[in-house]
mmCIF file of C-alpha atoms and ligand atoms in Angstrom:
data_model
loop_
_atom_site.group_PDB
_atom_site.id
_atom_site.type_symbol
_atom_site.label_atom_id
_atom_site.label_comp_id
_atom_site.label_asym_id
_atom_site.label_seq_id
_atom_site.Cartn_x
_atom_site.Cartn_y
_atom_site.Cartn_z
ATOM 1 C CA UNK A 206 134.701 131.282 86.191
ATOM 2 C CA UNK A 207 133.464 128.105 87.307
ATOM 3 C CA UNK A 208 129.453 127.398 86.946
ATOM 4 C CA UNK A 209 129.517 127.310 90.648
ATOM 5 C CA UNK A 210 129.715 131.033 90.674
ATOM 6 C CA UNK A 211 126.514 131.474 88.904
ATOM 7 C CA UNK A 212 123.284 132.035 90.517
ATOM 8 C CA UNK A 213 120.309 129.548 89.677
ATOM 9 C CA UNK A 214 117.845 132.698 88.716
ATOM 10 C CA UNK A 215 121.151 133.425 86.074
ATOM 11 C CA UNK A 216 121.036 130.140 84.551
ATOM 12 C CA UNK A 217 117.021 130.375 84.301
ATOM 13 C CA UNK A 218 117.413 133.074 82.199
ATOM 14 C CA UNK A 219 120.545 132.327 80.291
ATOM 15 C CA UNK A 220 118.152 129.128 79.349
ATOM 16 C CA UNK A 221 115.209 131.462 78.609
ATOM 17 C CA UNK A 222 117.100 133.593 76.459
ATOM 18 C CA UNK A 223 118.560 130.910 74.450
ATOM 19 C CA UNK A 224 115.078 129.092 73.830
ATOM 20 C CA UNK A 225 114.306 132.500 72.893
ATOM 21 C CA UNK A 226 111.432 132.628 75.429
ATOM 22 C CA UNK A 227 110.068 135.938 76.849
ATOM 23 C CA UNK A 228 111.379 137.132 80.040
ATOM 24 C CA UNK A 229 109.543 137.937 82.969
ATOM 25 C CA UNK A 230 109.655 142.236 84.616
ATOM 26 C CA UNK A 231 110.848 140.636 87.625
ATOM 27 C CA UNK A 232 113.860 138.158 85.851
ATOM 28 C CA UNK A 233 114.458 141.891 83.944
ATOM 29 C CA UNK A 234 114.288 143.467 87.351
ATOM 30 C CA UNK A 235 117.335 140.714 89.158
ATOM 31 C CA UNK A 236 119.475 141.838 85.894
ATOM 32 C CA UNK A 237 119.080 145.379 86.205
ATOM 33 C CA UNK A 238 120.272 145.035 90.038
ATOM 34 C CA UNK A 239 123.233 143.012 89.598
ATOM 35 C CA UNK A 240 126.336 144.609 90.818
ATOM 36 C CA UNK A 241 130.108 143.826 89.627
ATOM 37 C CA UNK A 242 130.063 139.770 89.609
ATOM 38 C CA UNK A 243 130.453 136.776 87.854
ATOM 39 C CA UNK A 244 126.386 136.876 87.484
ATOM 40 C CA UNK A 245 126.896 140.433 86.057
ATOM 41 C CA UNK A 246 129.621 139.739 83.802
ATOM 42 C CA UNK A 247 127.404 136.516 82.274
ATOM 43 C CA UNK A 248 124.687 139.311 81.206
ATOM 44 C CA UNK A 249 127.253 141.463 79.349
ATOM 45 C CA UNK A 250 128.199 137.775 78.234
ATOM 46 C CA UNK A 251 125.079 136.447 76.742
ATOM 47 C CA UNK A 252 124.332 139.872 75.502
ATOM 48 C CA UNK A 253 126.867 140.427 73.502
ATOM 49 C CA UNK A 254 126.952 137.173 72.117
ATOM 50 C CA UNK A 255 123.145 137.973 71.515
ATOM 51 C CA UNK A 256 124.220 140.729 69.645
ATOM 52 C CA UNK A 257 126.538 138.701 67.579
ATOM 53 C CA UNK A 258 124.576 136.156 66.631
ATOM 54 C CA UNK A 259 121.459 138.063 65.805
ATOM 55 C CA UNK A 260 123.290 141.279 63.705
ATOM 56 C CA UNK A 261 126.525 140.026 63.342
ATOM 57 C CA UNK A 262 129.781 142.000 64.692
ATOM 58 C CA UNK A 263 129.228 145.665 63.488
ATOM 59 C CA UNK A 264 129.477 148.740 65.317
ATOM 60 C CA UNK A 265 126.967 151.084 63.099
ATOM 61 C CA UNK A 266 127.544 154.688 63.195
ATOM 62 C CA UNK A 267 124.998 157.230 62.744
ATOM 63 C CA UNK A 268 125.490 160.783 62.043
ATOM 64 C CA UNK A 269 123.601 163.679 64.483
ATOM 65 C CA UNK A 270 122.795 166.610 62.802
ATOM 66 C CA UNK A 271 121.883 168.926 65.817
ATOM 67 C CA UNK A 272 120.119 171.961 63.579
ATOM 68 C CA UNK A 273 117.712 173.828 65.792
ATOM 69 C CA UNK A 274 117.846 174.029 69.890
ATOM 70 C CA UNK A 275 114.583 176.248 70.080
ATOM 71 C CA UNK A 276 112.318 174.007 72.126
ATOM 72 C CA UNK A 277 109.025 175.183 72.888
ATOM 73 C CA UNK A 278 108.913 172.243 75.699
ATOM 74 C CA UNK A 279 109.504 172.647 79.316
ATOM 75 C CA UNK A 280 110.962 168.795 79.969
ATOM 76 C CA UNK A 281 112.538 169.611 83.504
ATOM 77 C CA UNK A 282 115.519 167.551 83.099
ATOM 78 C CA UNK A 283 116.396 169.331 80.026
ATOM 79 C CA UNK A 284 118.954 172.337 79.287
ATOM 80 C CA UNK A 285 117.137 173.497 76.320
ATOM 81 C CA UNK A 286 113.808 174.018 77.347
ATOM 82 C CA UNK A 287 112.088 176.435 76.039
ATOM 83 C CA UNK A 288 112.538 179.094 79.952
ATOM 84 C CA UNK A 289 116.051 178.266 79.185
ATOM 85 C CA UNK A 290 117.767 181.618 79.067
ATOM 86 C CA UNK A 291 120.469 179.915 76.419
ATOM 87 C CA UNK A 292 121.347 181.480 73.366
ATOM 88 C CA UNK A 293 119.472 180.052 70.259
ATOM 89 C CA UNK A 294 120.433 178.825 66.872
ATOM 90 C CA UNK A 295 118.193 177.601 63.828
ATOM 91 C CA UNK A 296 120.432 176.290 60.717
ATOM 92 C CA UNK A 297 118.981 177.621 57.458
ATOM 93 C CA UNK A 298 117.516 174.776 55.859
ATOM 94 C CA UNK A 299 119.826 174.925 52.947
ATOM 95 C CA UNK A 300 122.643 174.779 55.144
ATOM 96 C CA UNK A 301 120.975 171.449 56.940
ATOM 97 C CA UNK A 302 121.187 169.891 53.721
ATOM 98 C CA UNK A 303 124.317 171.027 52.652
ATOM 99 C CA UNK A 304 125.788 169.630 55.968
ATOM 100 C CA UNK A 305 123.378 166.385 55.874
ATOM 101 C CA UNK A 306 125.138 165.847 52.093
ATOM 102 C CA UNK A 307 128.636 166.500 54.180
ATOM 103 C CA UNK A 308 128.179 163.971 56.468
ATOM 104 C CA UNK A 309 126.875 161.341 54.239
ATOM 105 C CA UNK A 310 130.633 161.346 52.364
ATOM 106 C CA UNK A 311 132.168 160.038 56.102
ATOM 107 C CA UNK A 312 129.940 156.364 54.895
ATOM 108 C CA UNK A 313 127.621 156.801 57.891
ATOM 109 C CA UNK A 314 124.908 154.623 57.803
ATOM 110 C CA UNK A 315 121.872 156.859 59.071
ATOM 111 C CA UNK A 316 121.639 160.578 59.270
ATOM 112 C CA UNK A 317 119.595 161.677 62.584
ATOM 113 C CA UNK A 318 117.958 165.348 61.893
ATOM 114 C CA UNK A 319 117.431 166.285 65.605
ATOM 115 C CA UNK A 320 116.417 169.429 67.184
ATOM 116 C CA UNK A 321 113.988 171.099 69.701
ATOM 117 C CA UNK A 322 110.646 171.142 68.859
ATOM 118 C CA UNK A 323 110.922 174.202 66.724
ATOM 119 C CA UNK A 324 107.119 175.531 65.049
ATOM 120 C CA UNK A 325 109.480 177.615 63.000
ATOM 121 C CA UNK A 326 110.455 174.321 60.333
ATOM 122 C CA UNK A 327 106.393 174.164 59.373
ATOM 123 C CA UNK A 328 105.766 170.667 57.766
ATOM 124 C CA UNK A 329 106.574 172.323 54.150
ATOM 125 C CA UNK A 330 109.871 173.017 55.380
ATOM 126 C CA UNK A 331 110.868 169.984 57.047
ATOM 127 C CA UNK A 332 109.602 168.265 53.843
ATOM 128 C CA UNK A 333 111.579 169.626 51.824
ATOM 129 C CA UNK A 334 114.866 168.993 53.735
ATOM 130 C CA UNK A 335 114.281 165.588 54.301
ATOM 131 C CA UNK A 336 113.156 165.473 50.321
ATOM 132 C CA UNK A 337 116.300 167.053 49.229
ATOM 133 C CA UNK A 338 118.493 165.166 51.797
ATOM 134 C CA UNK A 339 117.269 161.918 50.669
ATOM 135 C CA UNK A 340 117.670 162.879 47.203
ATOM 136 C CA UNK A 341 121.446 164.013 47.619
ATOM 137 C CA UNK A 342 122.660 161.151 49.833
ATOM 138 C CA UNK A 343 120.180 158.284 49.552
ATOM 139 C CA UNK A 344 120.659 157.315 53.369
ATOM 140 C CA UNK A 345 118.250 156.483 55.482
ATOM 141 C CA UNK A 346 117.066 159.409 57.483
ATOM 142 C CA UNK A 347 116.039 159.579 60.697
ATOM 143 C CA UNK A 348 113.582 161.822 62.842
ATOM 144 C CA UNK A 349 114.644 162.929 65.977
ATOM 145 C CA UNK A 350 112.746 166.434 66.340
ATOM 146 C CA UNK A 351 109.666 165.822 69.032
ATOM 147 C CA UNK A 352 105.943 165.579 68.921
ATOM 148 C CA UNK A 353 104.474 166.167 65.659
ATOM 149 C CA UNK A 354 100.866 165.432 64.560
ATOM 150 C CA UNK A 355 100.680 161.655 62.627
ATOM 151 C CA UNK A 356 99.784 163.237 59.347
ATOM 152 C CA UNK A 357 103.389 165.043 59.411
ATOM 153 C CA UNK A 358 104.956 162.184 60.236
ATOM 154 C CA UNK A 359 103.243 160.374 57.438
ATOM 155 C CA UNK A 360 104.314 163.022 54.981
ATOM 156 C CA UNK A 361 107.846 163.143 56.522
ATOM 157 C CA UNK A 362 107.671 159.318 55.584
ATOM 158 C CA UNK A 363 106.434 159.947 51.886
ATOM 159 C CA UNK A 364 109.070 162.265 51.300
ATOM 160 C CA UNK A 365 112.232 159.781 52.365
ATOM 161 C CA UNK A 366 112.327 159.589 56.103
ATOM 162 C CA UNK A 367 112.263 155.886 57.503
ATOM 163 C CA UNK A 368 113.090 156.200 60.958
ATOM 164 C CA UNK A 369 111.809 158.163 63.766
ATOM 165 C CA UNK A 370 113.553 158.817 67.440
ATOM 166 C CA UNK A 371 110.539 159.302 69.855
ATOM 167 C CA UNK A 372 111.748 158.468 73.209
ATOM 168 C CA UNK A 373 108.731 157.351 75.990
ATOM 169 C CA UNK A 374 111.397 158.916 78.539
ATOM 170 C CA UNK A 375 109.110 157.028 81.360
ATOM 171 C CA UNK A 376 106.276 154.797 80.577
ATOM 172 C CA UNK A 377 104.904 155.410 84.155
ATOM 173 C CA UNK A 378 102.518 157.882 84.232
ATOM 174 C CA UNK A 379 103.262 159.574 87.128
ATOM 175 C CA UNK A 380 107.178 160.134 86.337
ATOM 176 C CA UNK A 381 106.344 161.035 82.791
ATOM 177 C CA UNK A 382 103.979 163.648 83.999
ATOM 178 C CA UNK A 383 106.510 164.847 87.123
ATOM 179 C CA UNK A 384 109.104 166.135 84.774
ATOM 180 C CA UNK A 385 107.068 167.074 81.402
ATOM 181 C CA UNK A 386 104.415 169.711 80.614
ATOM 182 C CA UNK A 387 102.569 167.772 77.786
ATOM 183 C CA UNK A 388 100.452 164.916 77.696
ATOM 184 C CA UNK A 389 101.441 161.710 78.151
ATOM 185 C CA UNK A 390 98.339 159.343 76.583
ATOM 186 C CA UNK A 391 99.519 161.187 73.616
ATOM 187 C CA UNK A 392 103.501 160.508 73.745
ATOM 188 C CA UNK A 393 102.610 156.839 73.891
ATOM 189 C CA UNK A 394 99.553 156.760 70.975
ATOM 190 C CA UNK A 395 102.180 158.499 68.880
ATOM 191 C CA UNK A 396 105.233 155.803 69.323
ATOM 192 C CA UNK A 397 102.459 153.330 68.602
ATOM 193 C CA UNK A 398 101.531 155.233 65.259
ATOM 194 C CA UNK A 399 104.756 155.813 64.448
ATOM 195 C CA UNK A 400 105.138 151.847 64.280
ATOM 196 C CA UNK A 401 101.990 151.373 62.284
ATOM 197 C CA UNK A 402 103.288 154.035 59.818
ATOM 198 C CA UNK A 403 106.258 151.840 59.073
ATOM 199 C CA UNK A 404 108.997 153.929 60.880
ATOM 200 C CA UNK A 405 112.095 152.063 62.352
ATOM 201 C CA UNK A 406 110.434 153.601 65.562
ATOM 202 C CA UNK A 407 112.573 154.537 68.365
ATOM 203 C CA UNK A 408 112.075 154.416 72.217
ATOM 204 C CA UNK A 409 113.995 155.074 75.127
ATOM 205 C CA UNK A 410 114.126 156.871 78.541
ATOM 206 C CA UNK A 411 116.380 158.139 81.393
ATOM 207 C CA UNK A 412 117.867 155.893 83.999
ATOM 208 C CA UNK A 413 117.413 157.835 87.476
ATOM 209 C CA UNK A 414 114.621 160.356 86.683
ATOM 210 C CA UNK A 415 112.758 161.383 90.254
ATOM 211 C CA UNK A 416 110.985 158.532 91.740
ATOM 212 C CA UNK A 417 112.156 156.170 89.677
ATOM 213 C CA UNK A 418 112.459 152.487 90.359
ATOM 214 C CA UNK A 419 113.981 149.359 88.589
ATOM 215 C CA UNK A 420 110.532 147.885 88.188
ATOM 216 C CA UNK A 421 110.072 151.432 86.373
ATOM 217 C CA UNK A 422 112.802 150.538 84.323
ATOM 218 C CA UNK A 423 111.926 146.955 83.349
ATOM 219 C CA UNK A 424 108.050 148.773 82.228
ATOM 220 C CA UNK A 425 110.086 151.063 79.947
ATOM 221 C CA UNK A 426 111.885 147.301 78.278
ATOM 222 C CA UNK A 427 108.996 145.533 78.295
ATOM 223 C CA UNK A 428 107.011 148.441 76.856
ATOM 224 C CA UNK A 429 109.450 148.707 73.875
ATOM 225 C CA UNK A 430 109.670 145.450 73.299
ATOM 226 C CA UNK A 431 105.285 144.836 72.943
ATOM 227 C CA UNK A 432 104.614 147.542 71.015
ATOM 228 C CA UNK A 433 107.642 147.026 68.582
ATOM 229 C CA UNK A 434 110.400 149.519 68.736
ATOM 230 C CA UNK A 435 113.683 148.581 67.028
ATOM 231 C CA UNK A 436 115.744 151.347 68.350
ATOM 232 C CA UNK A 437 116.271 152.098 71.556
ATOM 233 C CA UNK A 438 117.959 154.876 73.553
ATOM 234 C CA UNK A 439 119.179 154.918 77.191
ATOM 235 C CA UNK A 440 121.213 157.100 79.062
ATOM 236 C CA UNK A 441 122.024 158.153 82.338
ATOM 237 C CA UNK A 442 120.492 161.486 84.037
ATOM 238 C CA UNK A 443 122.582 164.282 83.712
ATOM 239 C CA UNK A 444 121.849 167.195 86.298
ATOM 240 C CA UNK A 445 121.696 170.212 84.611
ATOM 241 C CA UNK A 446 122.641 173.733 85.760
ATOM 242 C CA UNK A 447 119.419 175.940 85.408
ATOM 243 C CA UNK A 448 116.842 173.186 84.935
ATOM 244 C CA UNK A 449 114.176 172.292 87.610
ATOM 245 C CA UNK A 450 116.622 168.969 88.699
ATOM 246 C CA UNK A 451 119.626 170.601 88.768
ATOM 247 C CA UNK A 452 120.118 169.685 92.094
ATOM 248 C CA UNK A 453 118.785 165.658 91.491
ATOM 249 C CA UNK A 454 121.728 163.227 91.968
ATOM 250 C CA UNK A 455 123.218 161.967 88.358
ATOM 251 C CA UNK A 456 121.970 158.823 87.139
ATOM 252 C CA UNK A 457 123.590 155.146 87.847
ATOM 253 C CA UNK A 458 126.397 154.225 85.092
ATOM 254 C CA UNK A 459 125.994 150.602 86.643
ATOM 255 C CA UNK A 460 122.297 150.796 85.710
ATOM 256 C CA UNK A 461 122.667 152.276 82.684
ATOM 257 C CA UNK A 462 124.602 149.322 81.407
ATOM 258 C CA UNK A 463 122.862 146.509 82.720
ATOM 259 C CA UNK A 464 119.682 148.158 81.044
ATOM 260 C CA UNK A 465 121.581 148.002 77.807
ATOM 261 C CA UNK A 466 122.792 144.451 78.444
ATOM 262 C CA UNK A 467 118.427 143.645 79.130
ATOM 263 C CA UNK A 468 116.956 145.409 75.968
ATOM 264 C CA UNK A 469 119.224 143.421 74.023
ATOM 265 C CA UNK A 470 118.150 140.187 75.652
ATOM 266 C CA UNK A 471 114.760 141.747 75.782
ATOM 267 C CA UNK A 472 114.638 143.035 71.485
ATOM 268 C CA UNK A 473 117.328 140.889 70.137
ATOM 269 C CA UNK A 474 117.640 142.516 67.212
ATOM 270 C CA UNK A 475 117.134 145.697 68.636
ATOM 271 C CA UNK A 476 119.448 148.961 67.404
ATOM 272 C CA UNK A 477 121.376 150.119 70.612
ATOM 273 C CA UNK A 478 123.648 153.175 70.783
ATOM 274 C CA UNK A 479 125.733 153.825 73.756
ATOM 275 C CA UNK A 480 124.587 157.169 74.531
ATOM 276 C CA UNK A 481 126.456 160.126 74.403
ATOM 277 C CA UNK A 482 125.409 160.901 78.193
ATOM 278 C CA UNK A 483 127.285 158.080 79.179
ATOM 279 C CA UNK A 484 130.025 159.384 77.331
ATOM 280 C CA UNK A 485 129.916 162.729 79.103
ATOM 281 C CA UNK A 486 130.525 160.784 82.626
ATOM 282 C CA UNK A 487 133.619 159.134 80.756
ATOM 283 C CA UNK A 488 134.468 158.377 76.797
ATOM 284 C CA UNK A 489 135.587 154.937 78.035
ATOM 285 C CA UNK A 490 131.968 154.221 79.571
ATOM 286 C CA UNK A 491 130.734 154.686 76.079
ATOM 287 C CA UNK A 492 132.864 152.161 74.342
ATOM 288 C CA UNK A 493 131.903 149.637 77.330
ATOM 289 C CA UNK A 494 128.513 149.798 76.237
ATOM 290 C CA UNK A 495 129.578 148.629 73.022
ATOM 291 C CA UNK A 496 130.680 145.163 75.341
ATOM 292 C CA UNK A 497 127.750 144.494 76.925
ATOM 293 C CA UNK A 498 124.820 144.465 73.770
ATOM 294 C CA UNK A 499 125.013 148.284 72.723
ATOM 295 C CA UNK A 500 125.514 148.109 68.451
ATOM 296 C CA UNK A 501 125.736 151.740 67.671
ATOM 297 C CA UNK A 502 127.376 155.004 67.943
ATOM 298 C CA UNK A 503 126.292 158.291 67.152
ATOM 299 C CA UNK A 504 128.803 160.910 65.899
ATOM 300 C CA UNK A 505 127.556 164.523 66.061
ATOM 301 C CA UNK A 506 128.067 166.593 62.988
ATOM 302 C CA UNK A 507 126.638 170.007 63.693
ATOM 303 C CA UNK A 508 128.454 172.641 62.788
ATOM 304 C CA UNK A 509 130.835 174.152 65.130
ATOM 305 C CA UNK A 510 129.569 177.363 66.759
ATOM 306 C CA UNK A 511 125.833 175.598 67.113
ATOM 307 C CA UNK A 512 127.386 172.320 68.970
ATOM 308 C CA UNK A 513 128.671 174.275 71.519
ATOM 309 C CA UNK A 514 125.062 175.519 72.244
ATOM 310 C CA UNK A 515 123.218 172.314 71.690
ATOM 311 C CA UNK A 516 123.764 171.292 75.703
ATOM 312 C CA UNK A 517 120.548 169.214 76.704
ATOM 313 C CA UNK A 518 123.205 168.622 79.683
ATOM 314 C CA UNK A 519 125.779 169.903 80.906
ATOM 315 C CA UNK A 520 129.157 169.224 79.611
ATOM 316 C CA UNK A 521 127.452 167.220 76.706
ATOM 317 C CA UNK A 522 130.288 165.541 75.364
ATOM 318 C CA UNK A 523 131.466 166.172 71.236
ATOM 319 C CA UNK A 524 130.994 162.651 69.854
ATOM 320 C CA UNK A 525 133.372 163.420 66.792
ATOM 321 C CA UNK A 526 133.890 161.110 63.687
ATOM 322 C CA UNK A 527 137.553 160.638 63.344
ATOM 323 C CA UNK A 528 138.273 160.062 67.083
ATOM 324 C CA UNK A 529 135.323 157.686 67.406
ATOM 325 C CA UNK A 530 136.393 155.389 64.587
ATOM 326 C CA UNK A 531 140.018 155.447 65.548
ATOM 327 C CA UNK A 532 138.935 154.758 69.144
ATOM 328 C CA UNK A 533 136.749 151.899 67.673
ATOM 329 C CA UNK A 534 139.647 150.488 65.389
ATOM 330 C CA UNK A 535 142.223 150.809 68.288
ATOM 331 C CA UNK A 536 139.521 148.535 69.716
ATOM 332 C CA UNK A 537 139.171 146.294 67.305
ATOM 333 C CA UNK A 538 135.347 146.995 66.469
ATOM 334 C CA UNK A 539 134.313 146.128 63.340
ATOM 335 C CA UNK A 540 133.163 149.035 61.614
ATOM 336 C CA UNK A 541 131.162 149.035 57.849
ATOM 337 C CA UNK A 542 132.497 148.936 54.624
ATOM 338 C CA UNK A 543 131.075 152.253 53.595
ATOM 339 C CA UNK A 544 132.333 153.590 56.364
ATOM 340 C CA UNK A 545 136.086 151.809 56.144
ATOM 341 C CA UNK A 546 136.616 153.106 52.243
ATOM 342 C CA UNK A 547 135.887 157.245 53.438
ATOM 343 C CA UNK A 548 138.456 156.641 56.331
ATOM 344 C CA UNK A 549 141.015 155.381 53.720
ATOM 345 C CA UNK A 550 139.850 157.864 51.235
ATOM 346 C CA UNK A 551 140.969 160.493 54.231
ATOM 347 C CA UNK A 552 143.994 158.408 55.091
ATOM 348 C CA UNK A 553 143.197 158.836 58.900
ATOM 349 C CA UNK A 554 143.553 155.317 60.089
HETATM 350 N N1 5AD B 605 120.145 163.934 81.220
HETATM 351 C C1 5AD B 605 120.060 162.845 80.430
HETATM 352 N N2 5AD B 605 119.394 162.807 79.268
HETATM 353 C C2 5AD B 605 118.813 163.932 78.864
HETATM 354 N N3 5AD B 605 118.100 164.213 77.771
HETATM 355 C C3 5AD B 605 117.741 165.496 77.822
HETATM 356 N N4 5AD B 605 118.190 166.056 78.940
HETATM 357 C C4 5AD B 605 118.855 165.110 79.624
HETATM 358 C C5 5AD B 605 119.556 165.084 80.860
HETATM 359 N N5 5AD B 605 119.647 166.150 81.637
HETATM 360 C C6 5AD B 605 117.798 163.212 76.753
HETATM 361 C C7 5AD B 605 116.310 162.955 76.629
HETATM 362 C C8 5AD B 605 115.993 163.412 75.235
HETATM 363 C C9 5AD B 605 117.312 163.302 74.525
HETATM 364 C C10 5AD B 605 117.448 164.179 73.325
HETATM 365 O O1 5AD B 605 118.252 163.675 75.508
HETATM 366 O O2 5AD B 605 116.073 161.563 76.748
HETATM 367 O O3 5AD B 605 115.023 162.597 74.616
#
């Protein structure tokens, strides 16, 4: 690939990005339009090698623990909302810790408690699980289970939690408010006081929600990247059988990519899974993402007879351990050390 092929507006920003300087919503906005190119394939360049340099070569994986899908949300996108007429599963909370402790022997390196927002674990009881799951396993823990008030969360913190999944799904207003029932002034104060609680705070949103453009998109980045989130999550639209958008087209996989490929440029040292909705379009796009700035993957562990039931999509792919770090080997991703020593222990590999 000769420099030739590269646009000037590319080598602006390659520059930029180097120097470390902030990019502008409308440089984020040419990246997020680039189609199949040379220009394209020197984003997924200088992102990865972004990712590289700033958190070295390792693929982290994080462990889901899916234990409630009683939502008492209506998000219209979503398969588990609450008019949903699914059937419904709430793991006992002994049994969430028992599986927590489970998961924690594969090495993982974060275990994700996520869930509908279910009244029924009261703060007491979601204390005590992440208490006793800290205790048993010493991982870091992360929240994934909705809107809670910033007290909870502070007491979720006390009592071993250190990261929290809050995703802004839109930052504009009027697409937030299009496709949920709550309030959005008060999504976006809580991701901020999540940050000043001294959470690893997580953001993300949904590539092709109704109405949505790439300036949208570039917001949702820029957003993320003033008010400090270090994780990030980004995945395609999924229609959903049953849902208000069942009949809204499925988000772009071309999008969804070059969105990964801009956080990273945009939070360098951001954490980035490729999404398990980008998986459920096709396994391979998932391990892509891992090319083009993406630095994690997140392997569900939920028992069995609730996974099947935990569909916030259709089709939602099973993300499973051992195929995901024999995928990832056959790859040649690094992988961690803790997780490396249970695959030998299992003699998988
Ligand atoms: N398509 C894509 N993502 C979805 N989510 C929920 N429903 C869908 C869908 N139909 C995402 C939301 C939510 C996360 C748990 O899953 O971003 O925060």
């Amino acid at each position: 690939m000769g420099s030739d092929d590269i646009s000037q507006t590319m080598k602006v920003i390659s520059k930029k990005v180097l120097a470390e300087e902030t990019l502008s919503k409308e440089e984020i906005i040419y990246l997020l339009q680039l189609e199949e190119s040379p220009n394209r394939k020197a984003l997924f360049d200088l992102a990865n090698a972004v990712r590289c340099d700033t958190l070295g070569e390792t693929i982290f994986i994080k462990g889901v623990i899916e234990f409630s899908n009683y939502c008492k949300r209506e998000c219209a996108y979503c398969g588990i909302r609450a008019s949903s007429k699914i059937r419904r599963y709430r793991m006992d909370p002994e049994e969430i810790v028992k599986v927590a402790t489970d998961s924690a022997r594969h090495g993982i390196n974060t275990i994700i408690l996520q869930s509908g927002e279910d009244p029924f674990y009261t703060t007491e009881i979601m204390s005590d699980i992440i208490k006793k799951i800290r205790e048993a396993t010493k991982k870091p823990i992360s929240l994934s289970i909705g809107e809670r008030t910033p007290e909870e969360f502070k007491l979720f913190k006390e009592v071993g939690a250190s990261k929290c999944l809050l995703k802004q799904e839109s930052v504009n207003p009027q697409i937030f408010k299009s496709v949920h029932g709550f309030d959005y002034e008060t999504r976006i104060s809580l991701l901020k006081i999540l940050v000043l609680l001294g959470y690893v705070t997580g953001g993300g949103d949904i590539i092709g929600l109704p109405n949505q453009t790439l300036g949208d998109i570039a917001d949702d980045i820029i957003f993320m990247r003033d008010i400090g989130i270090k994780m990030v999550g980004i995945g395609p639209f999924i229609p959903t059988k049953n849902t208000p958008l069942e009949n809204h087209p499925i988000g772009s996989v071309d999008v969804t990519l070059n969105a990964y490929a801009c956080t990273r440029l945009a939070i360098p040292s951001v954490l980035l899974p490729s999404t398990t909705a980008l998986a459920t379009i096709d396994p391979n796009l998932q391990y892509k993402g891992l090319d083009v700035g993406c630095n994690v993957i997140m392997v569900n562990f939920t028992p069995a007879e609730c996974r099947q039931i935990y569909n916030i999509y259709d089709d939602k792919r099973n993300v499973e351990f051992y195929q995901t770090t024999r995928e990832l080997l056959k790859r040649k991703k690094r992988l961690s050390p803790s997780i490396l020593k249970a695959l030998e222990r299992k003699e998988v590999v």
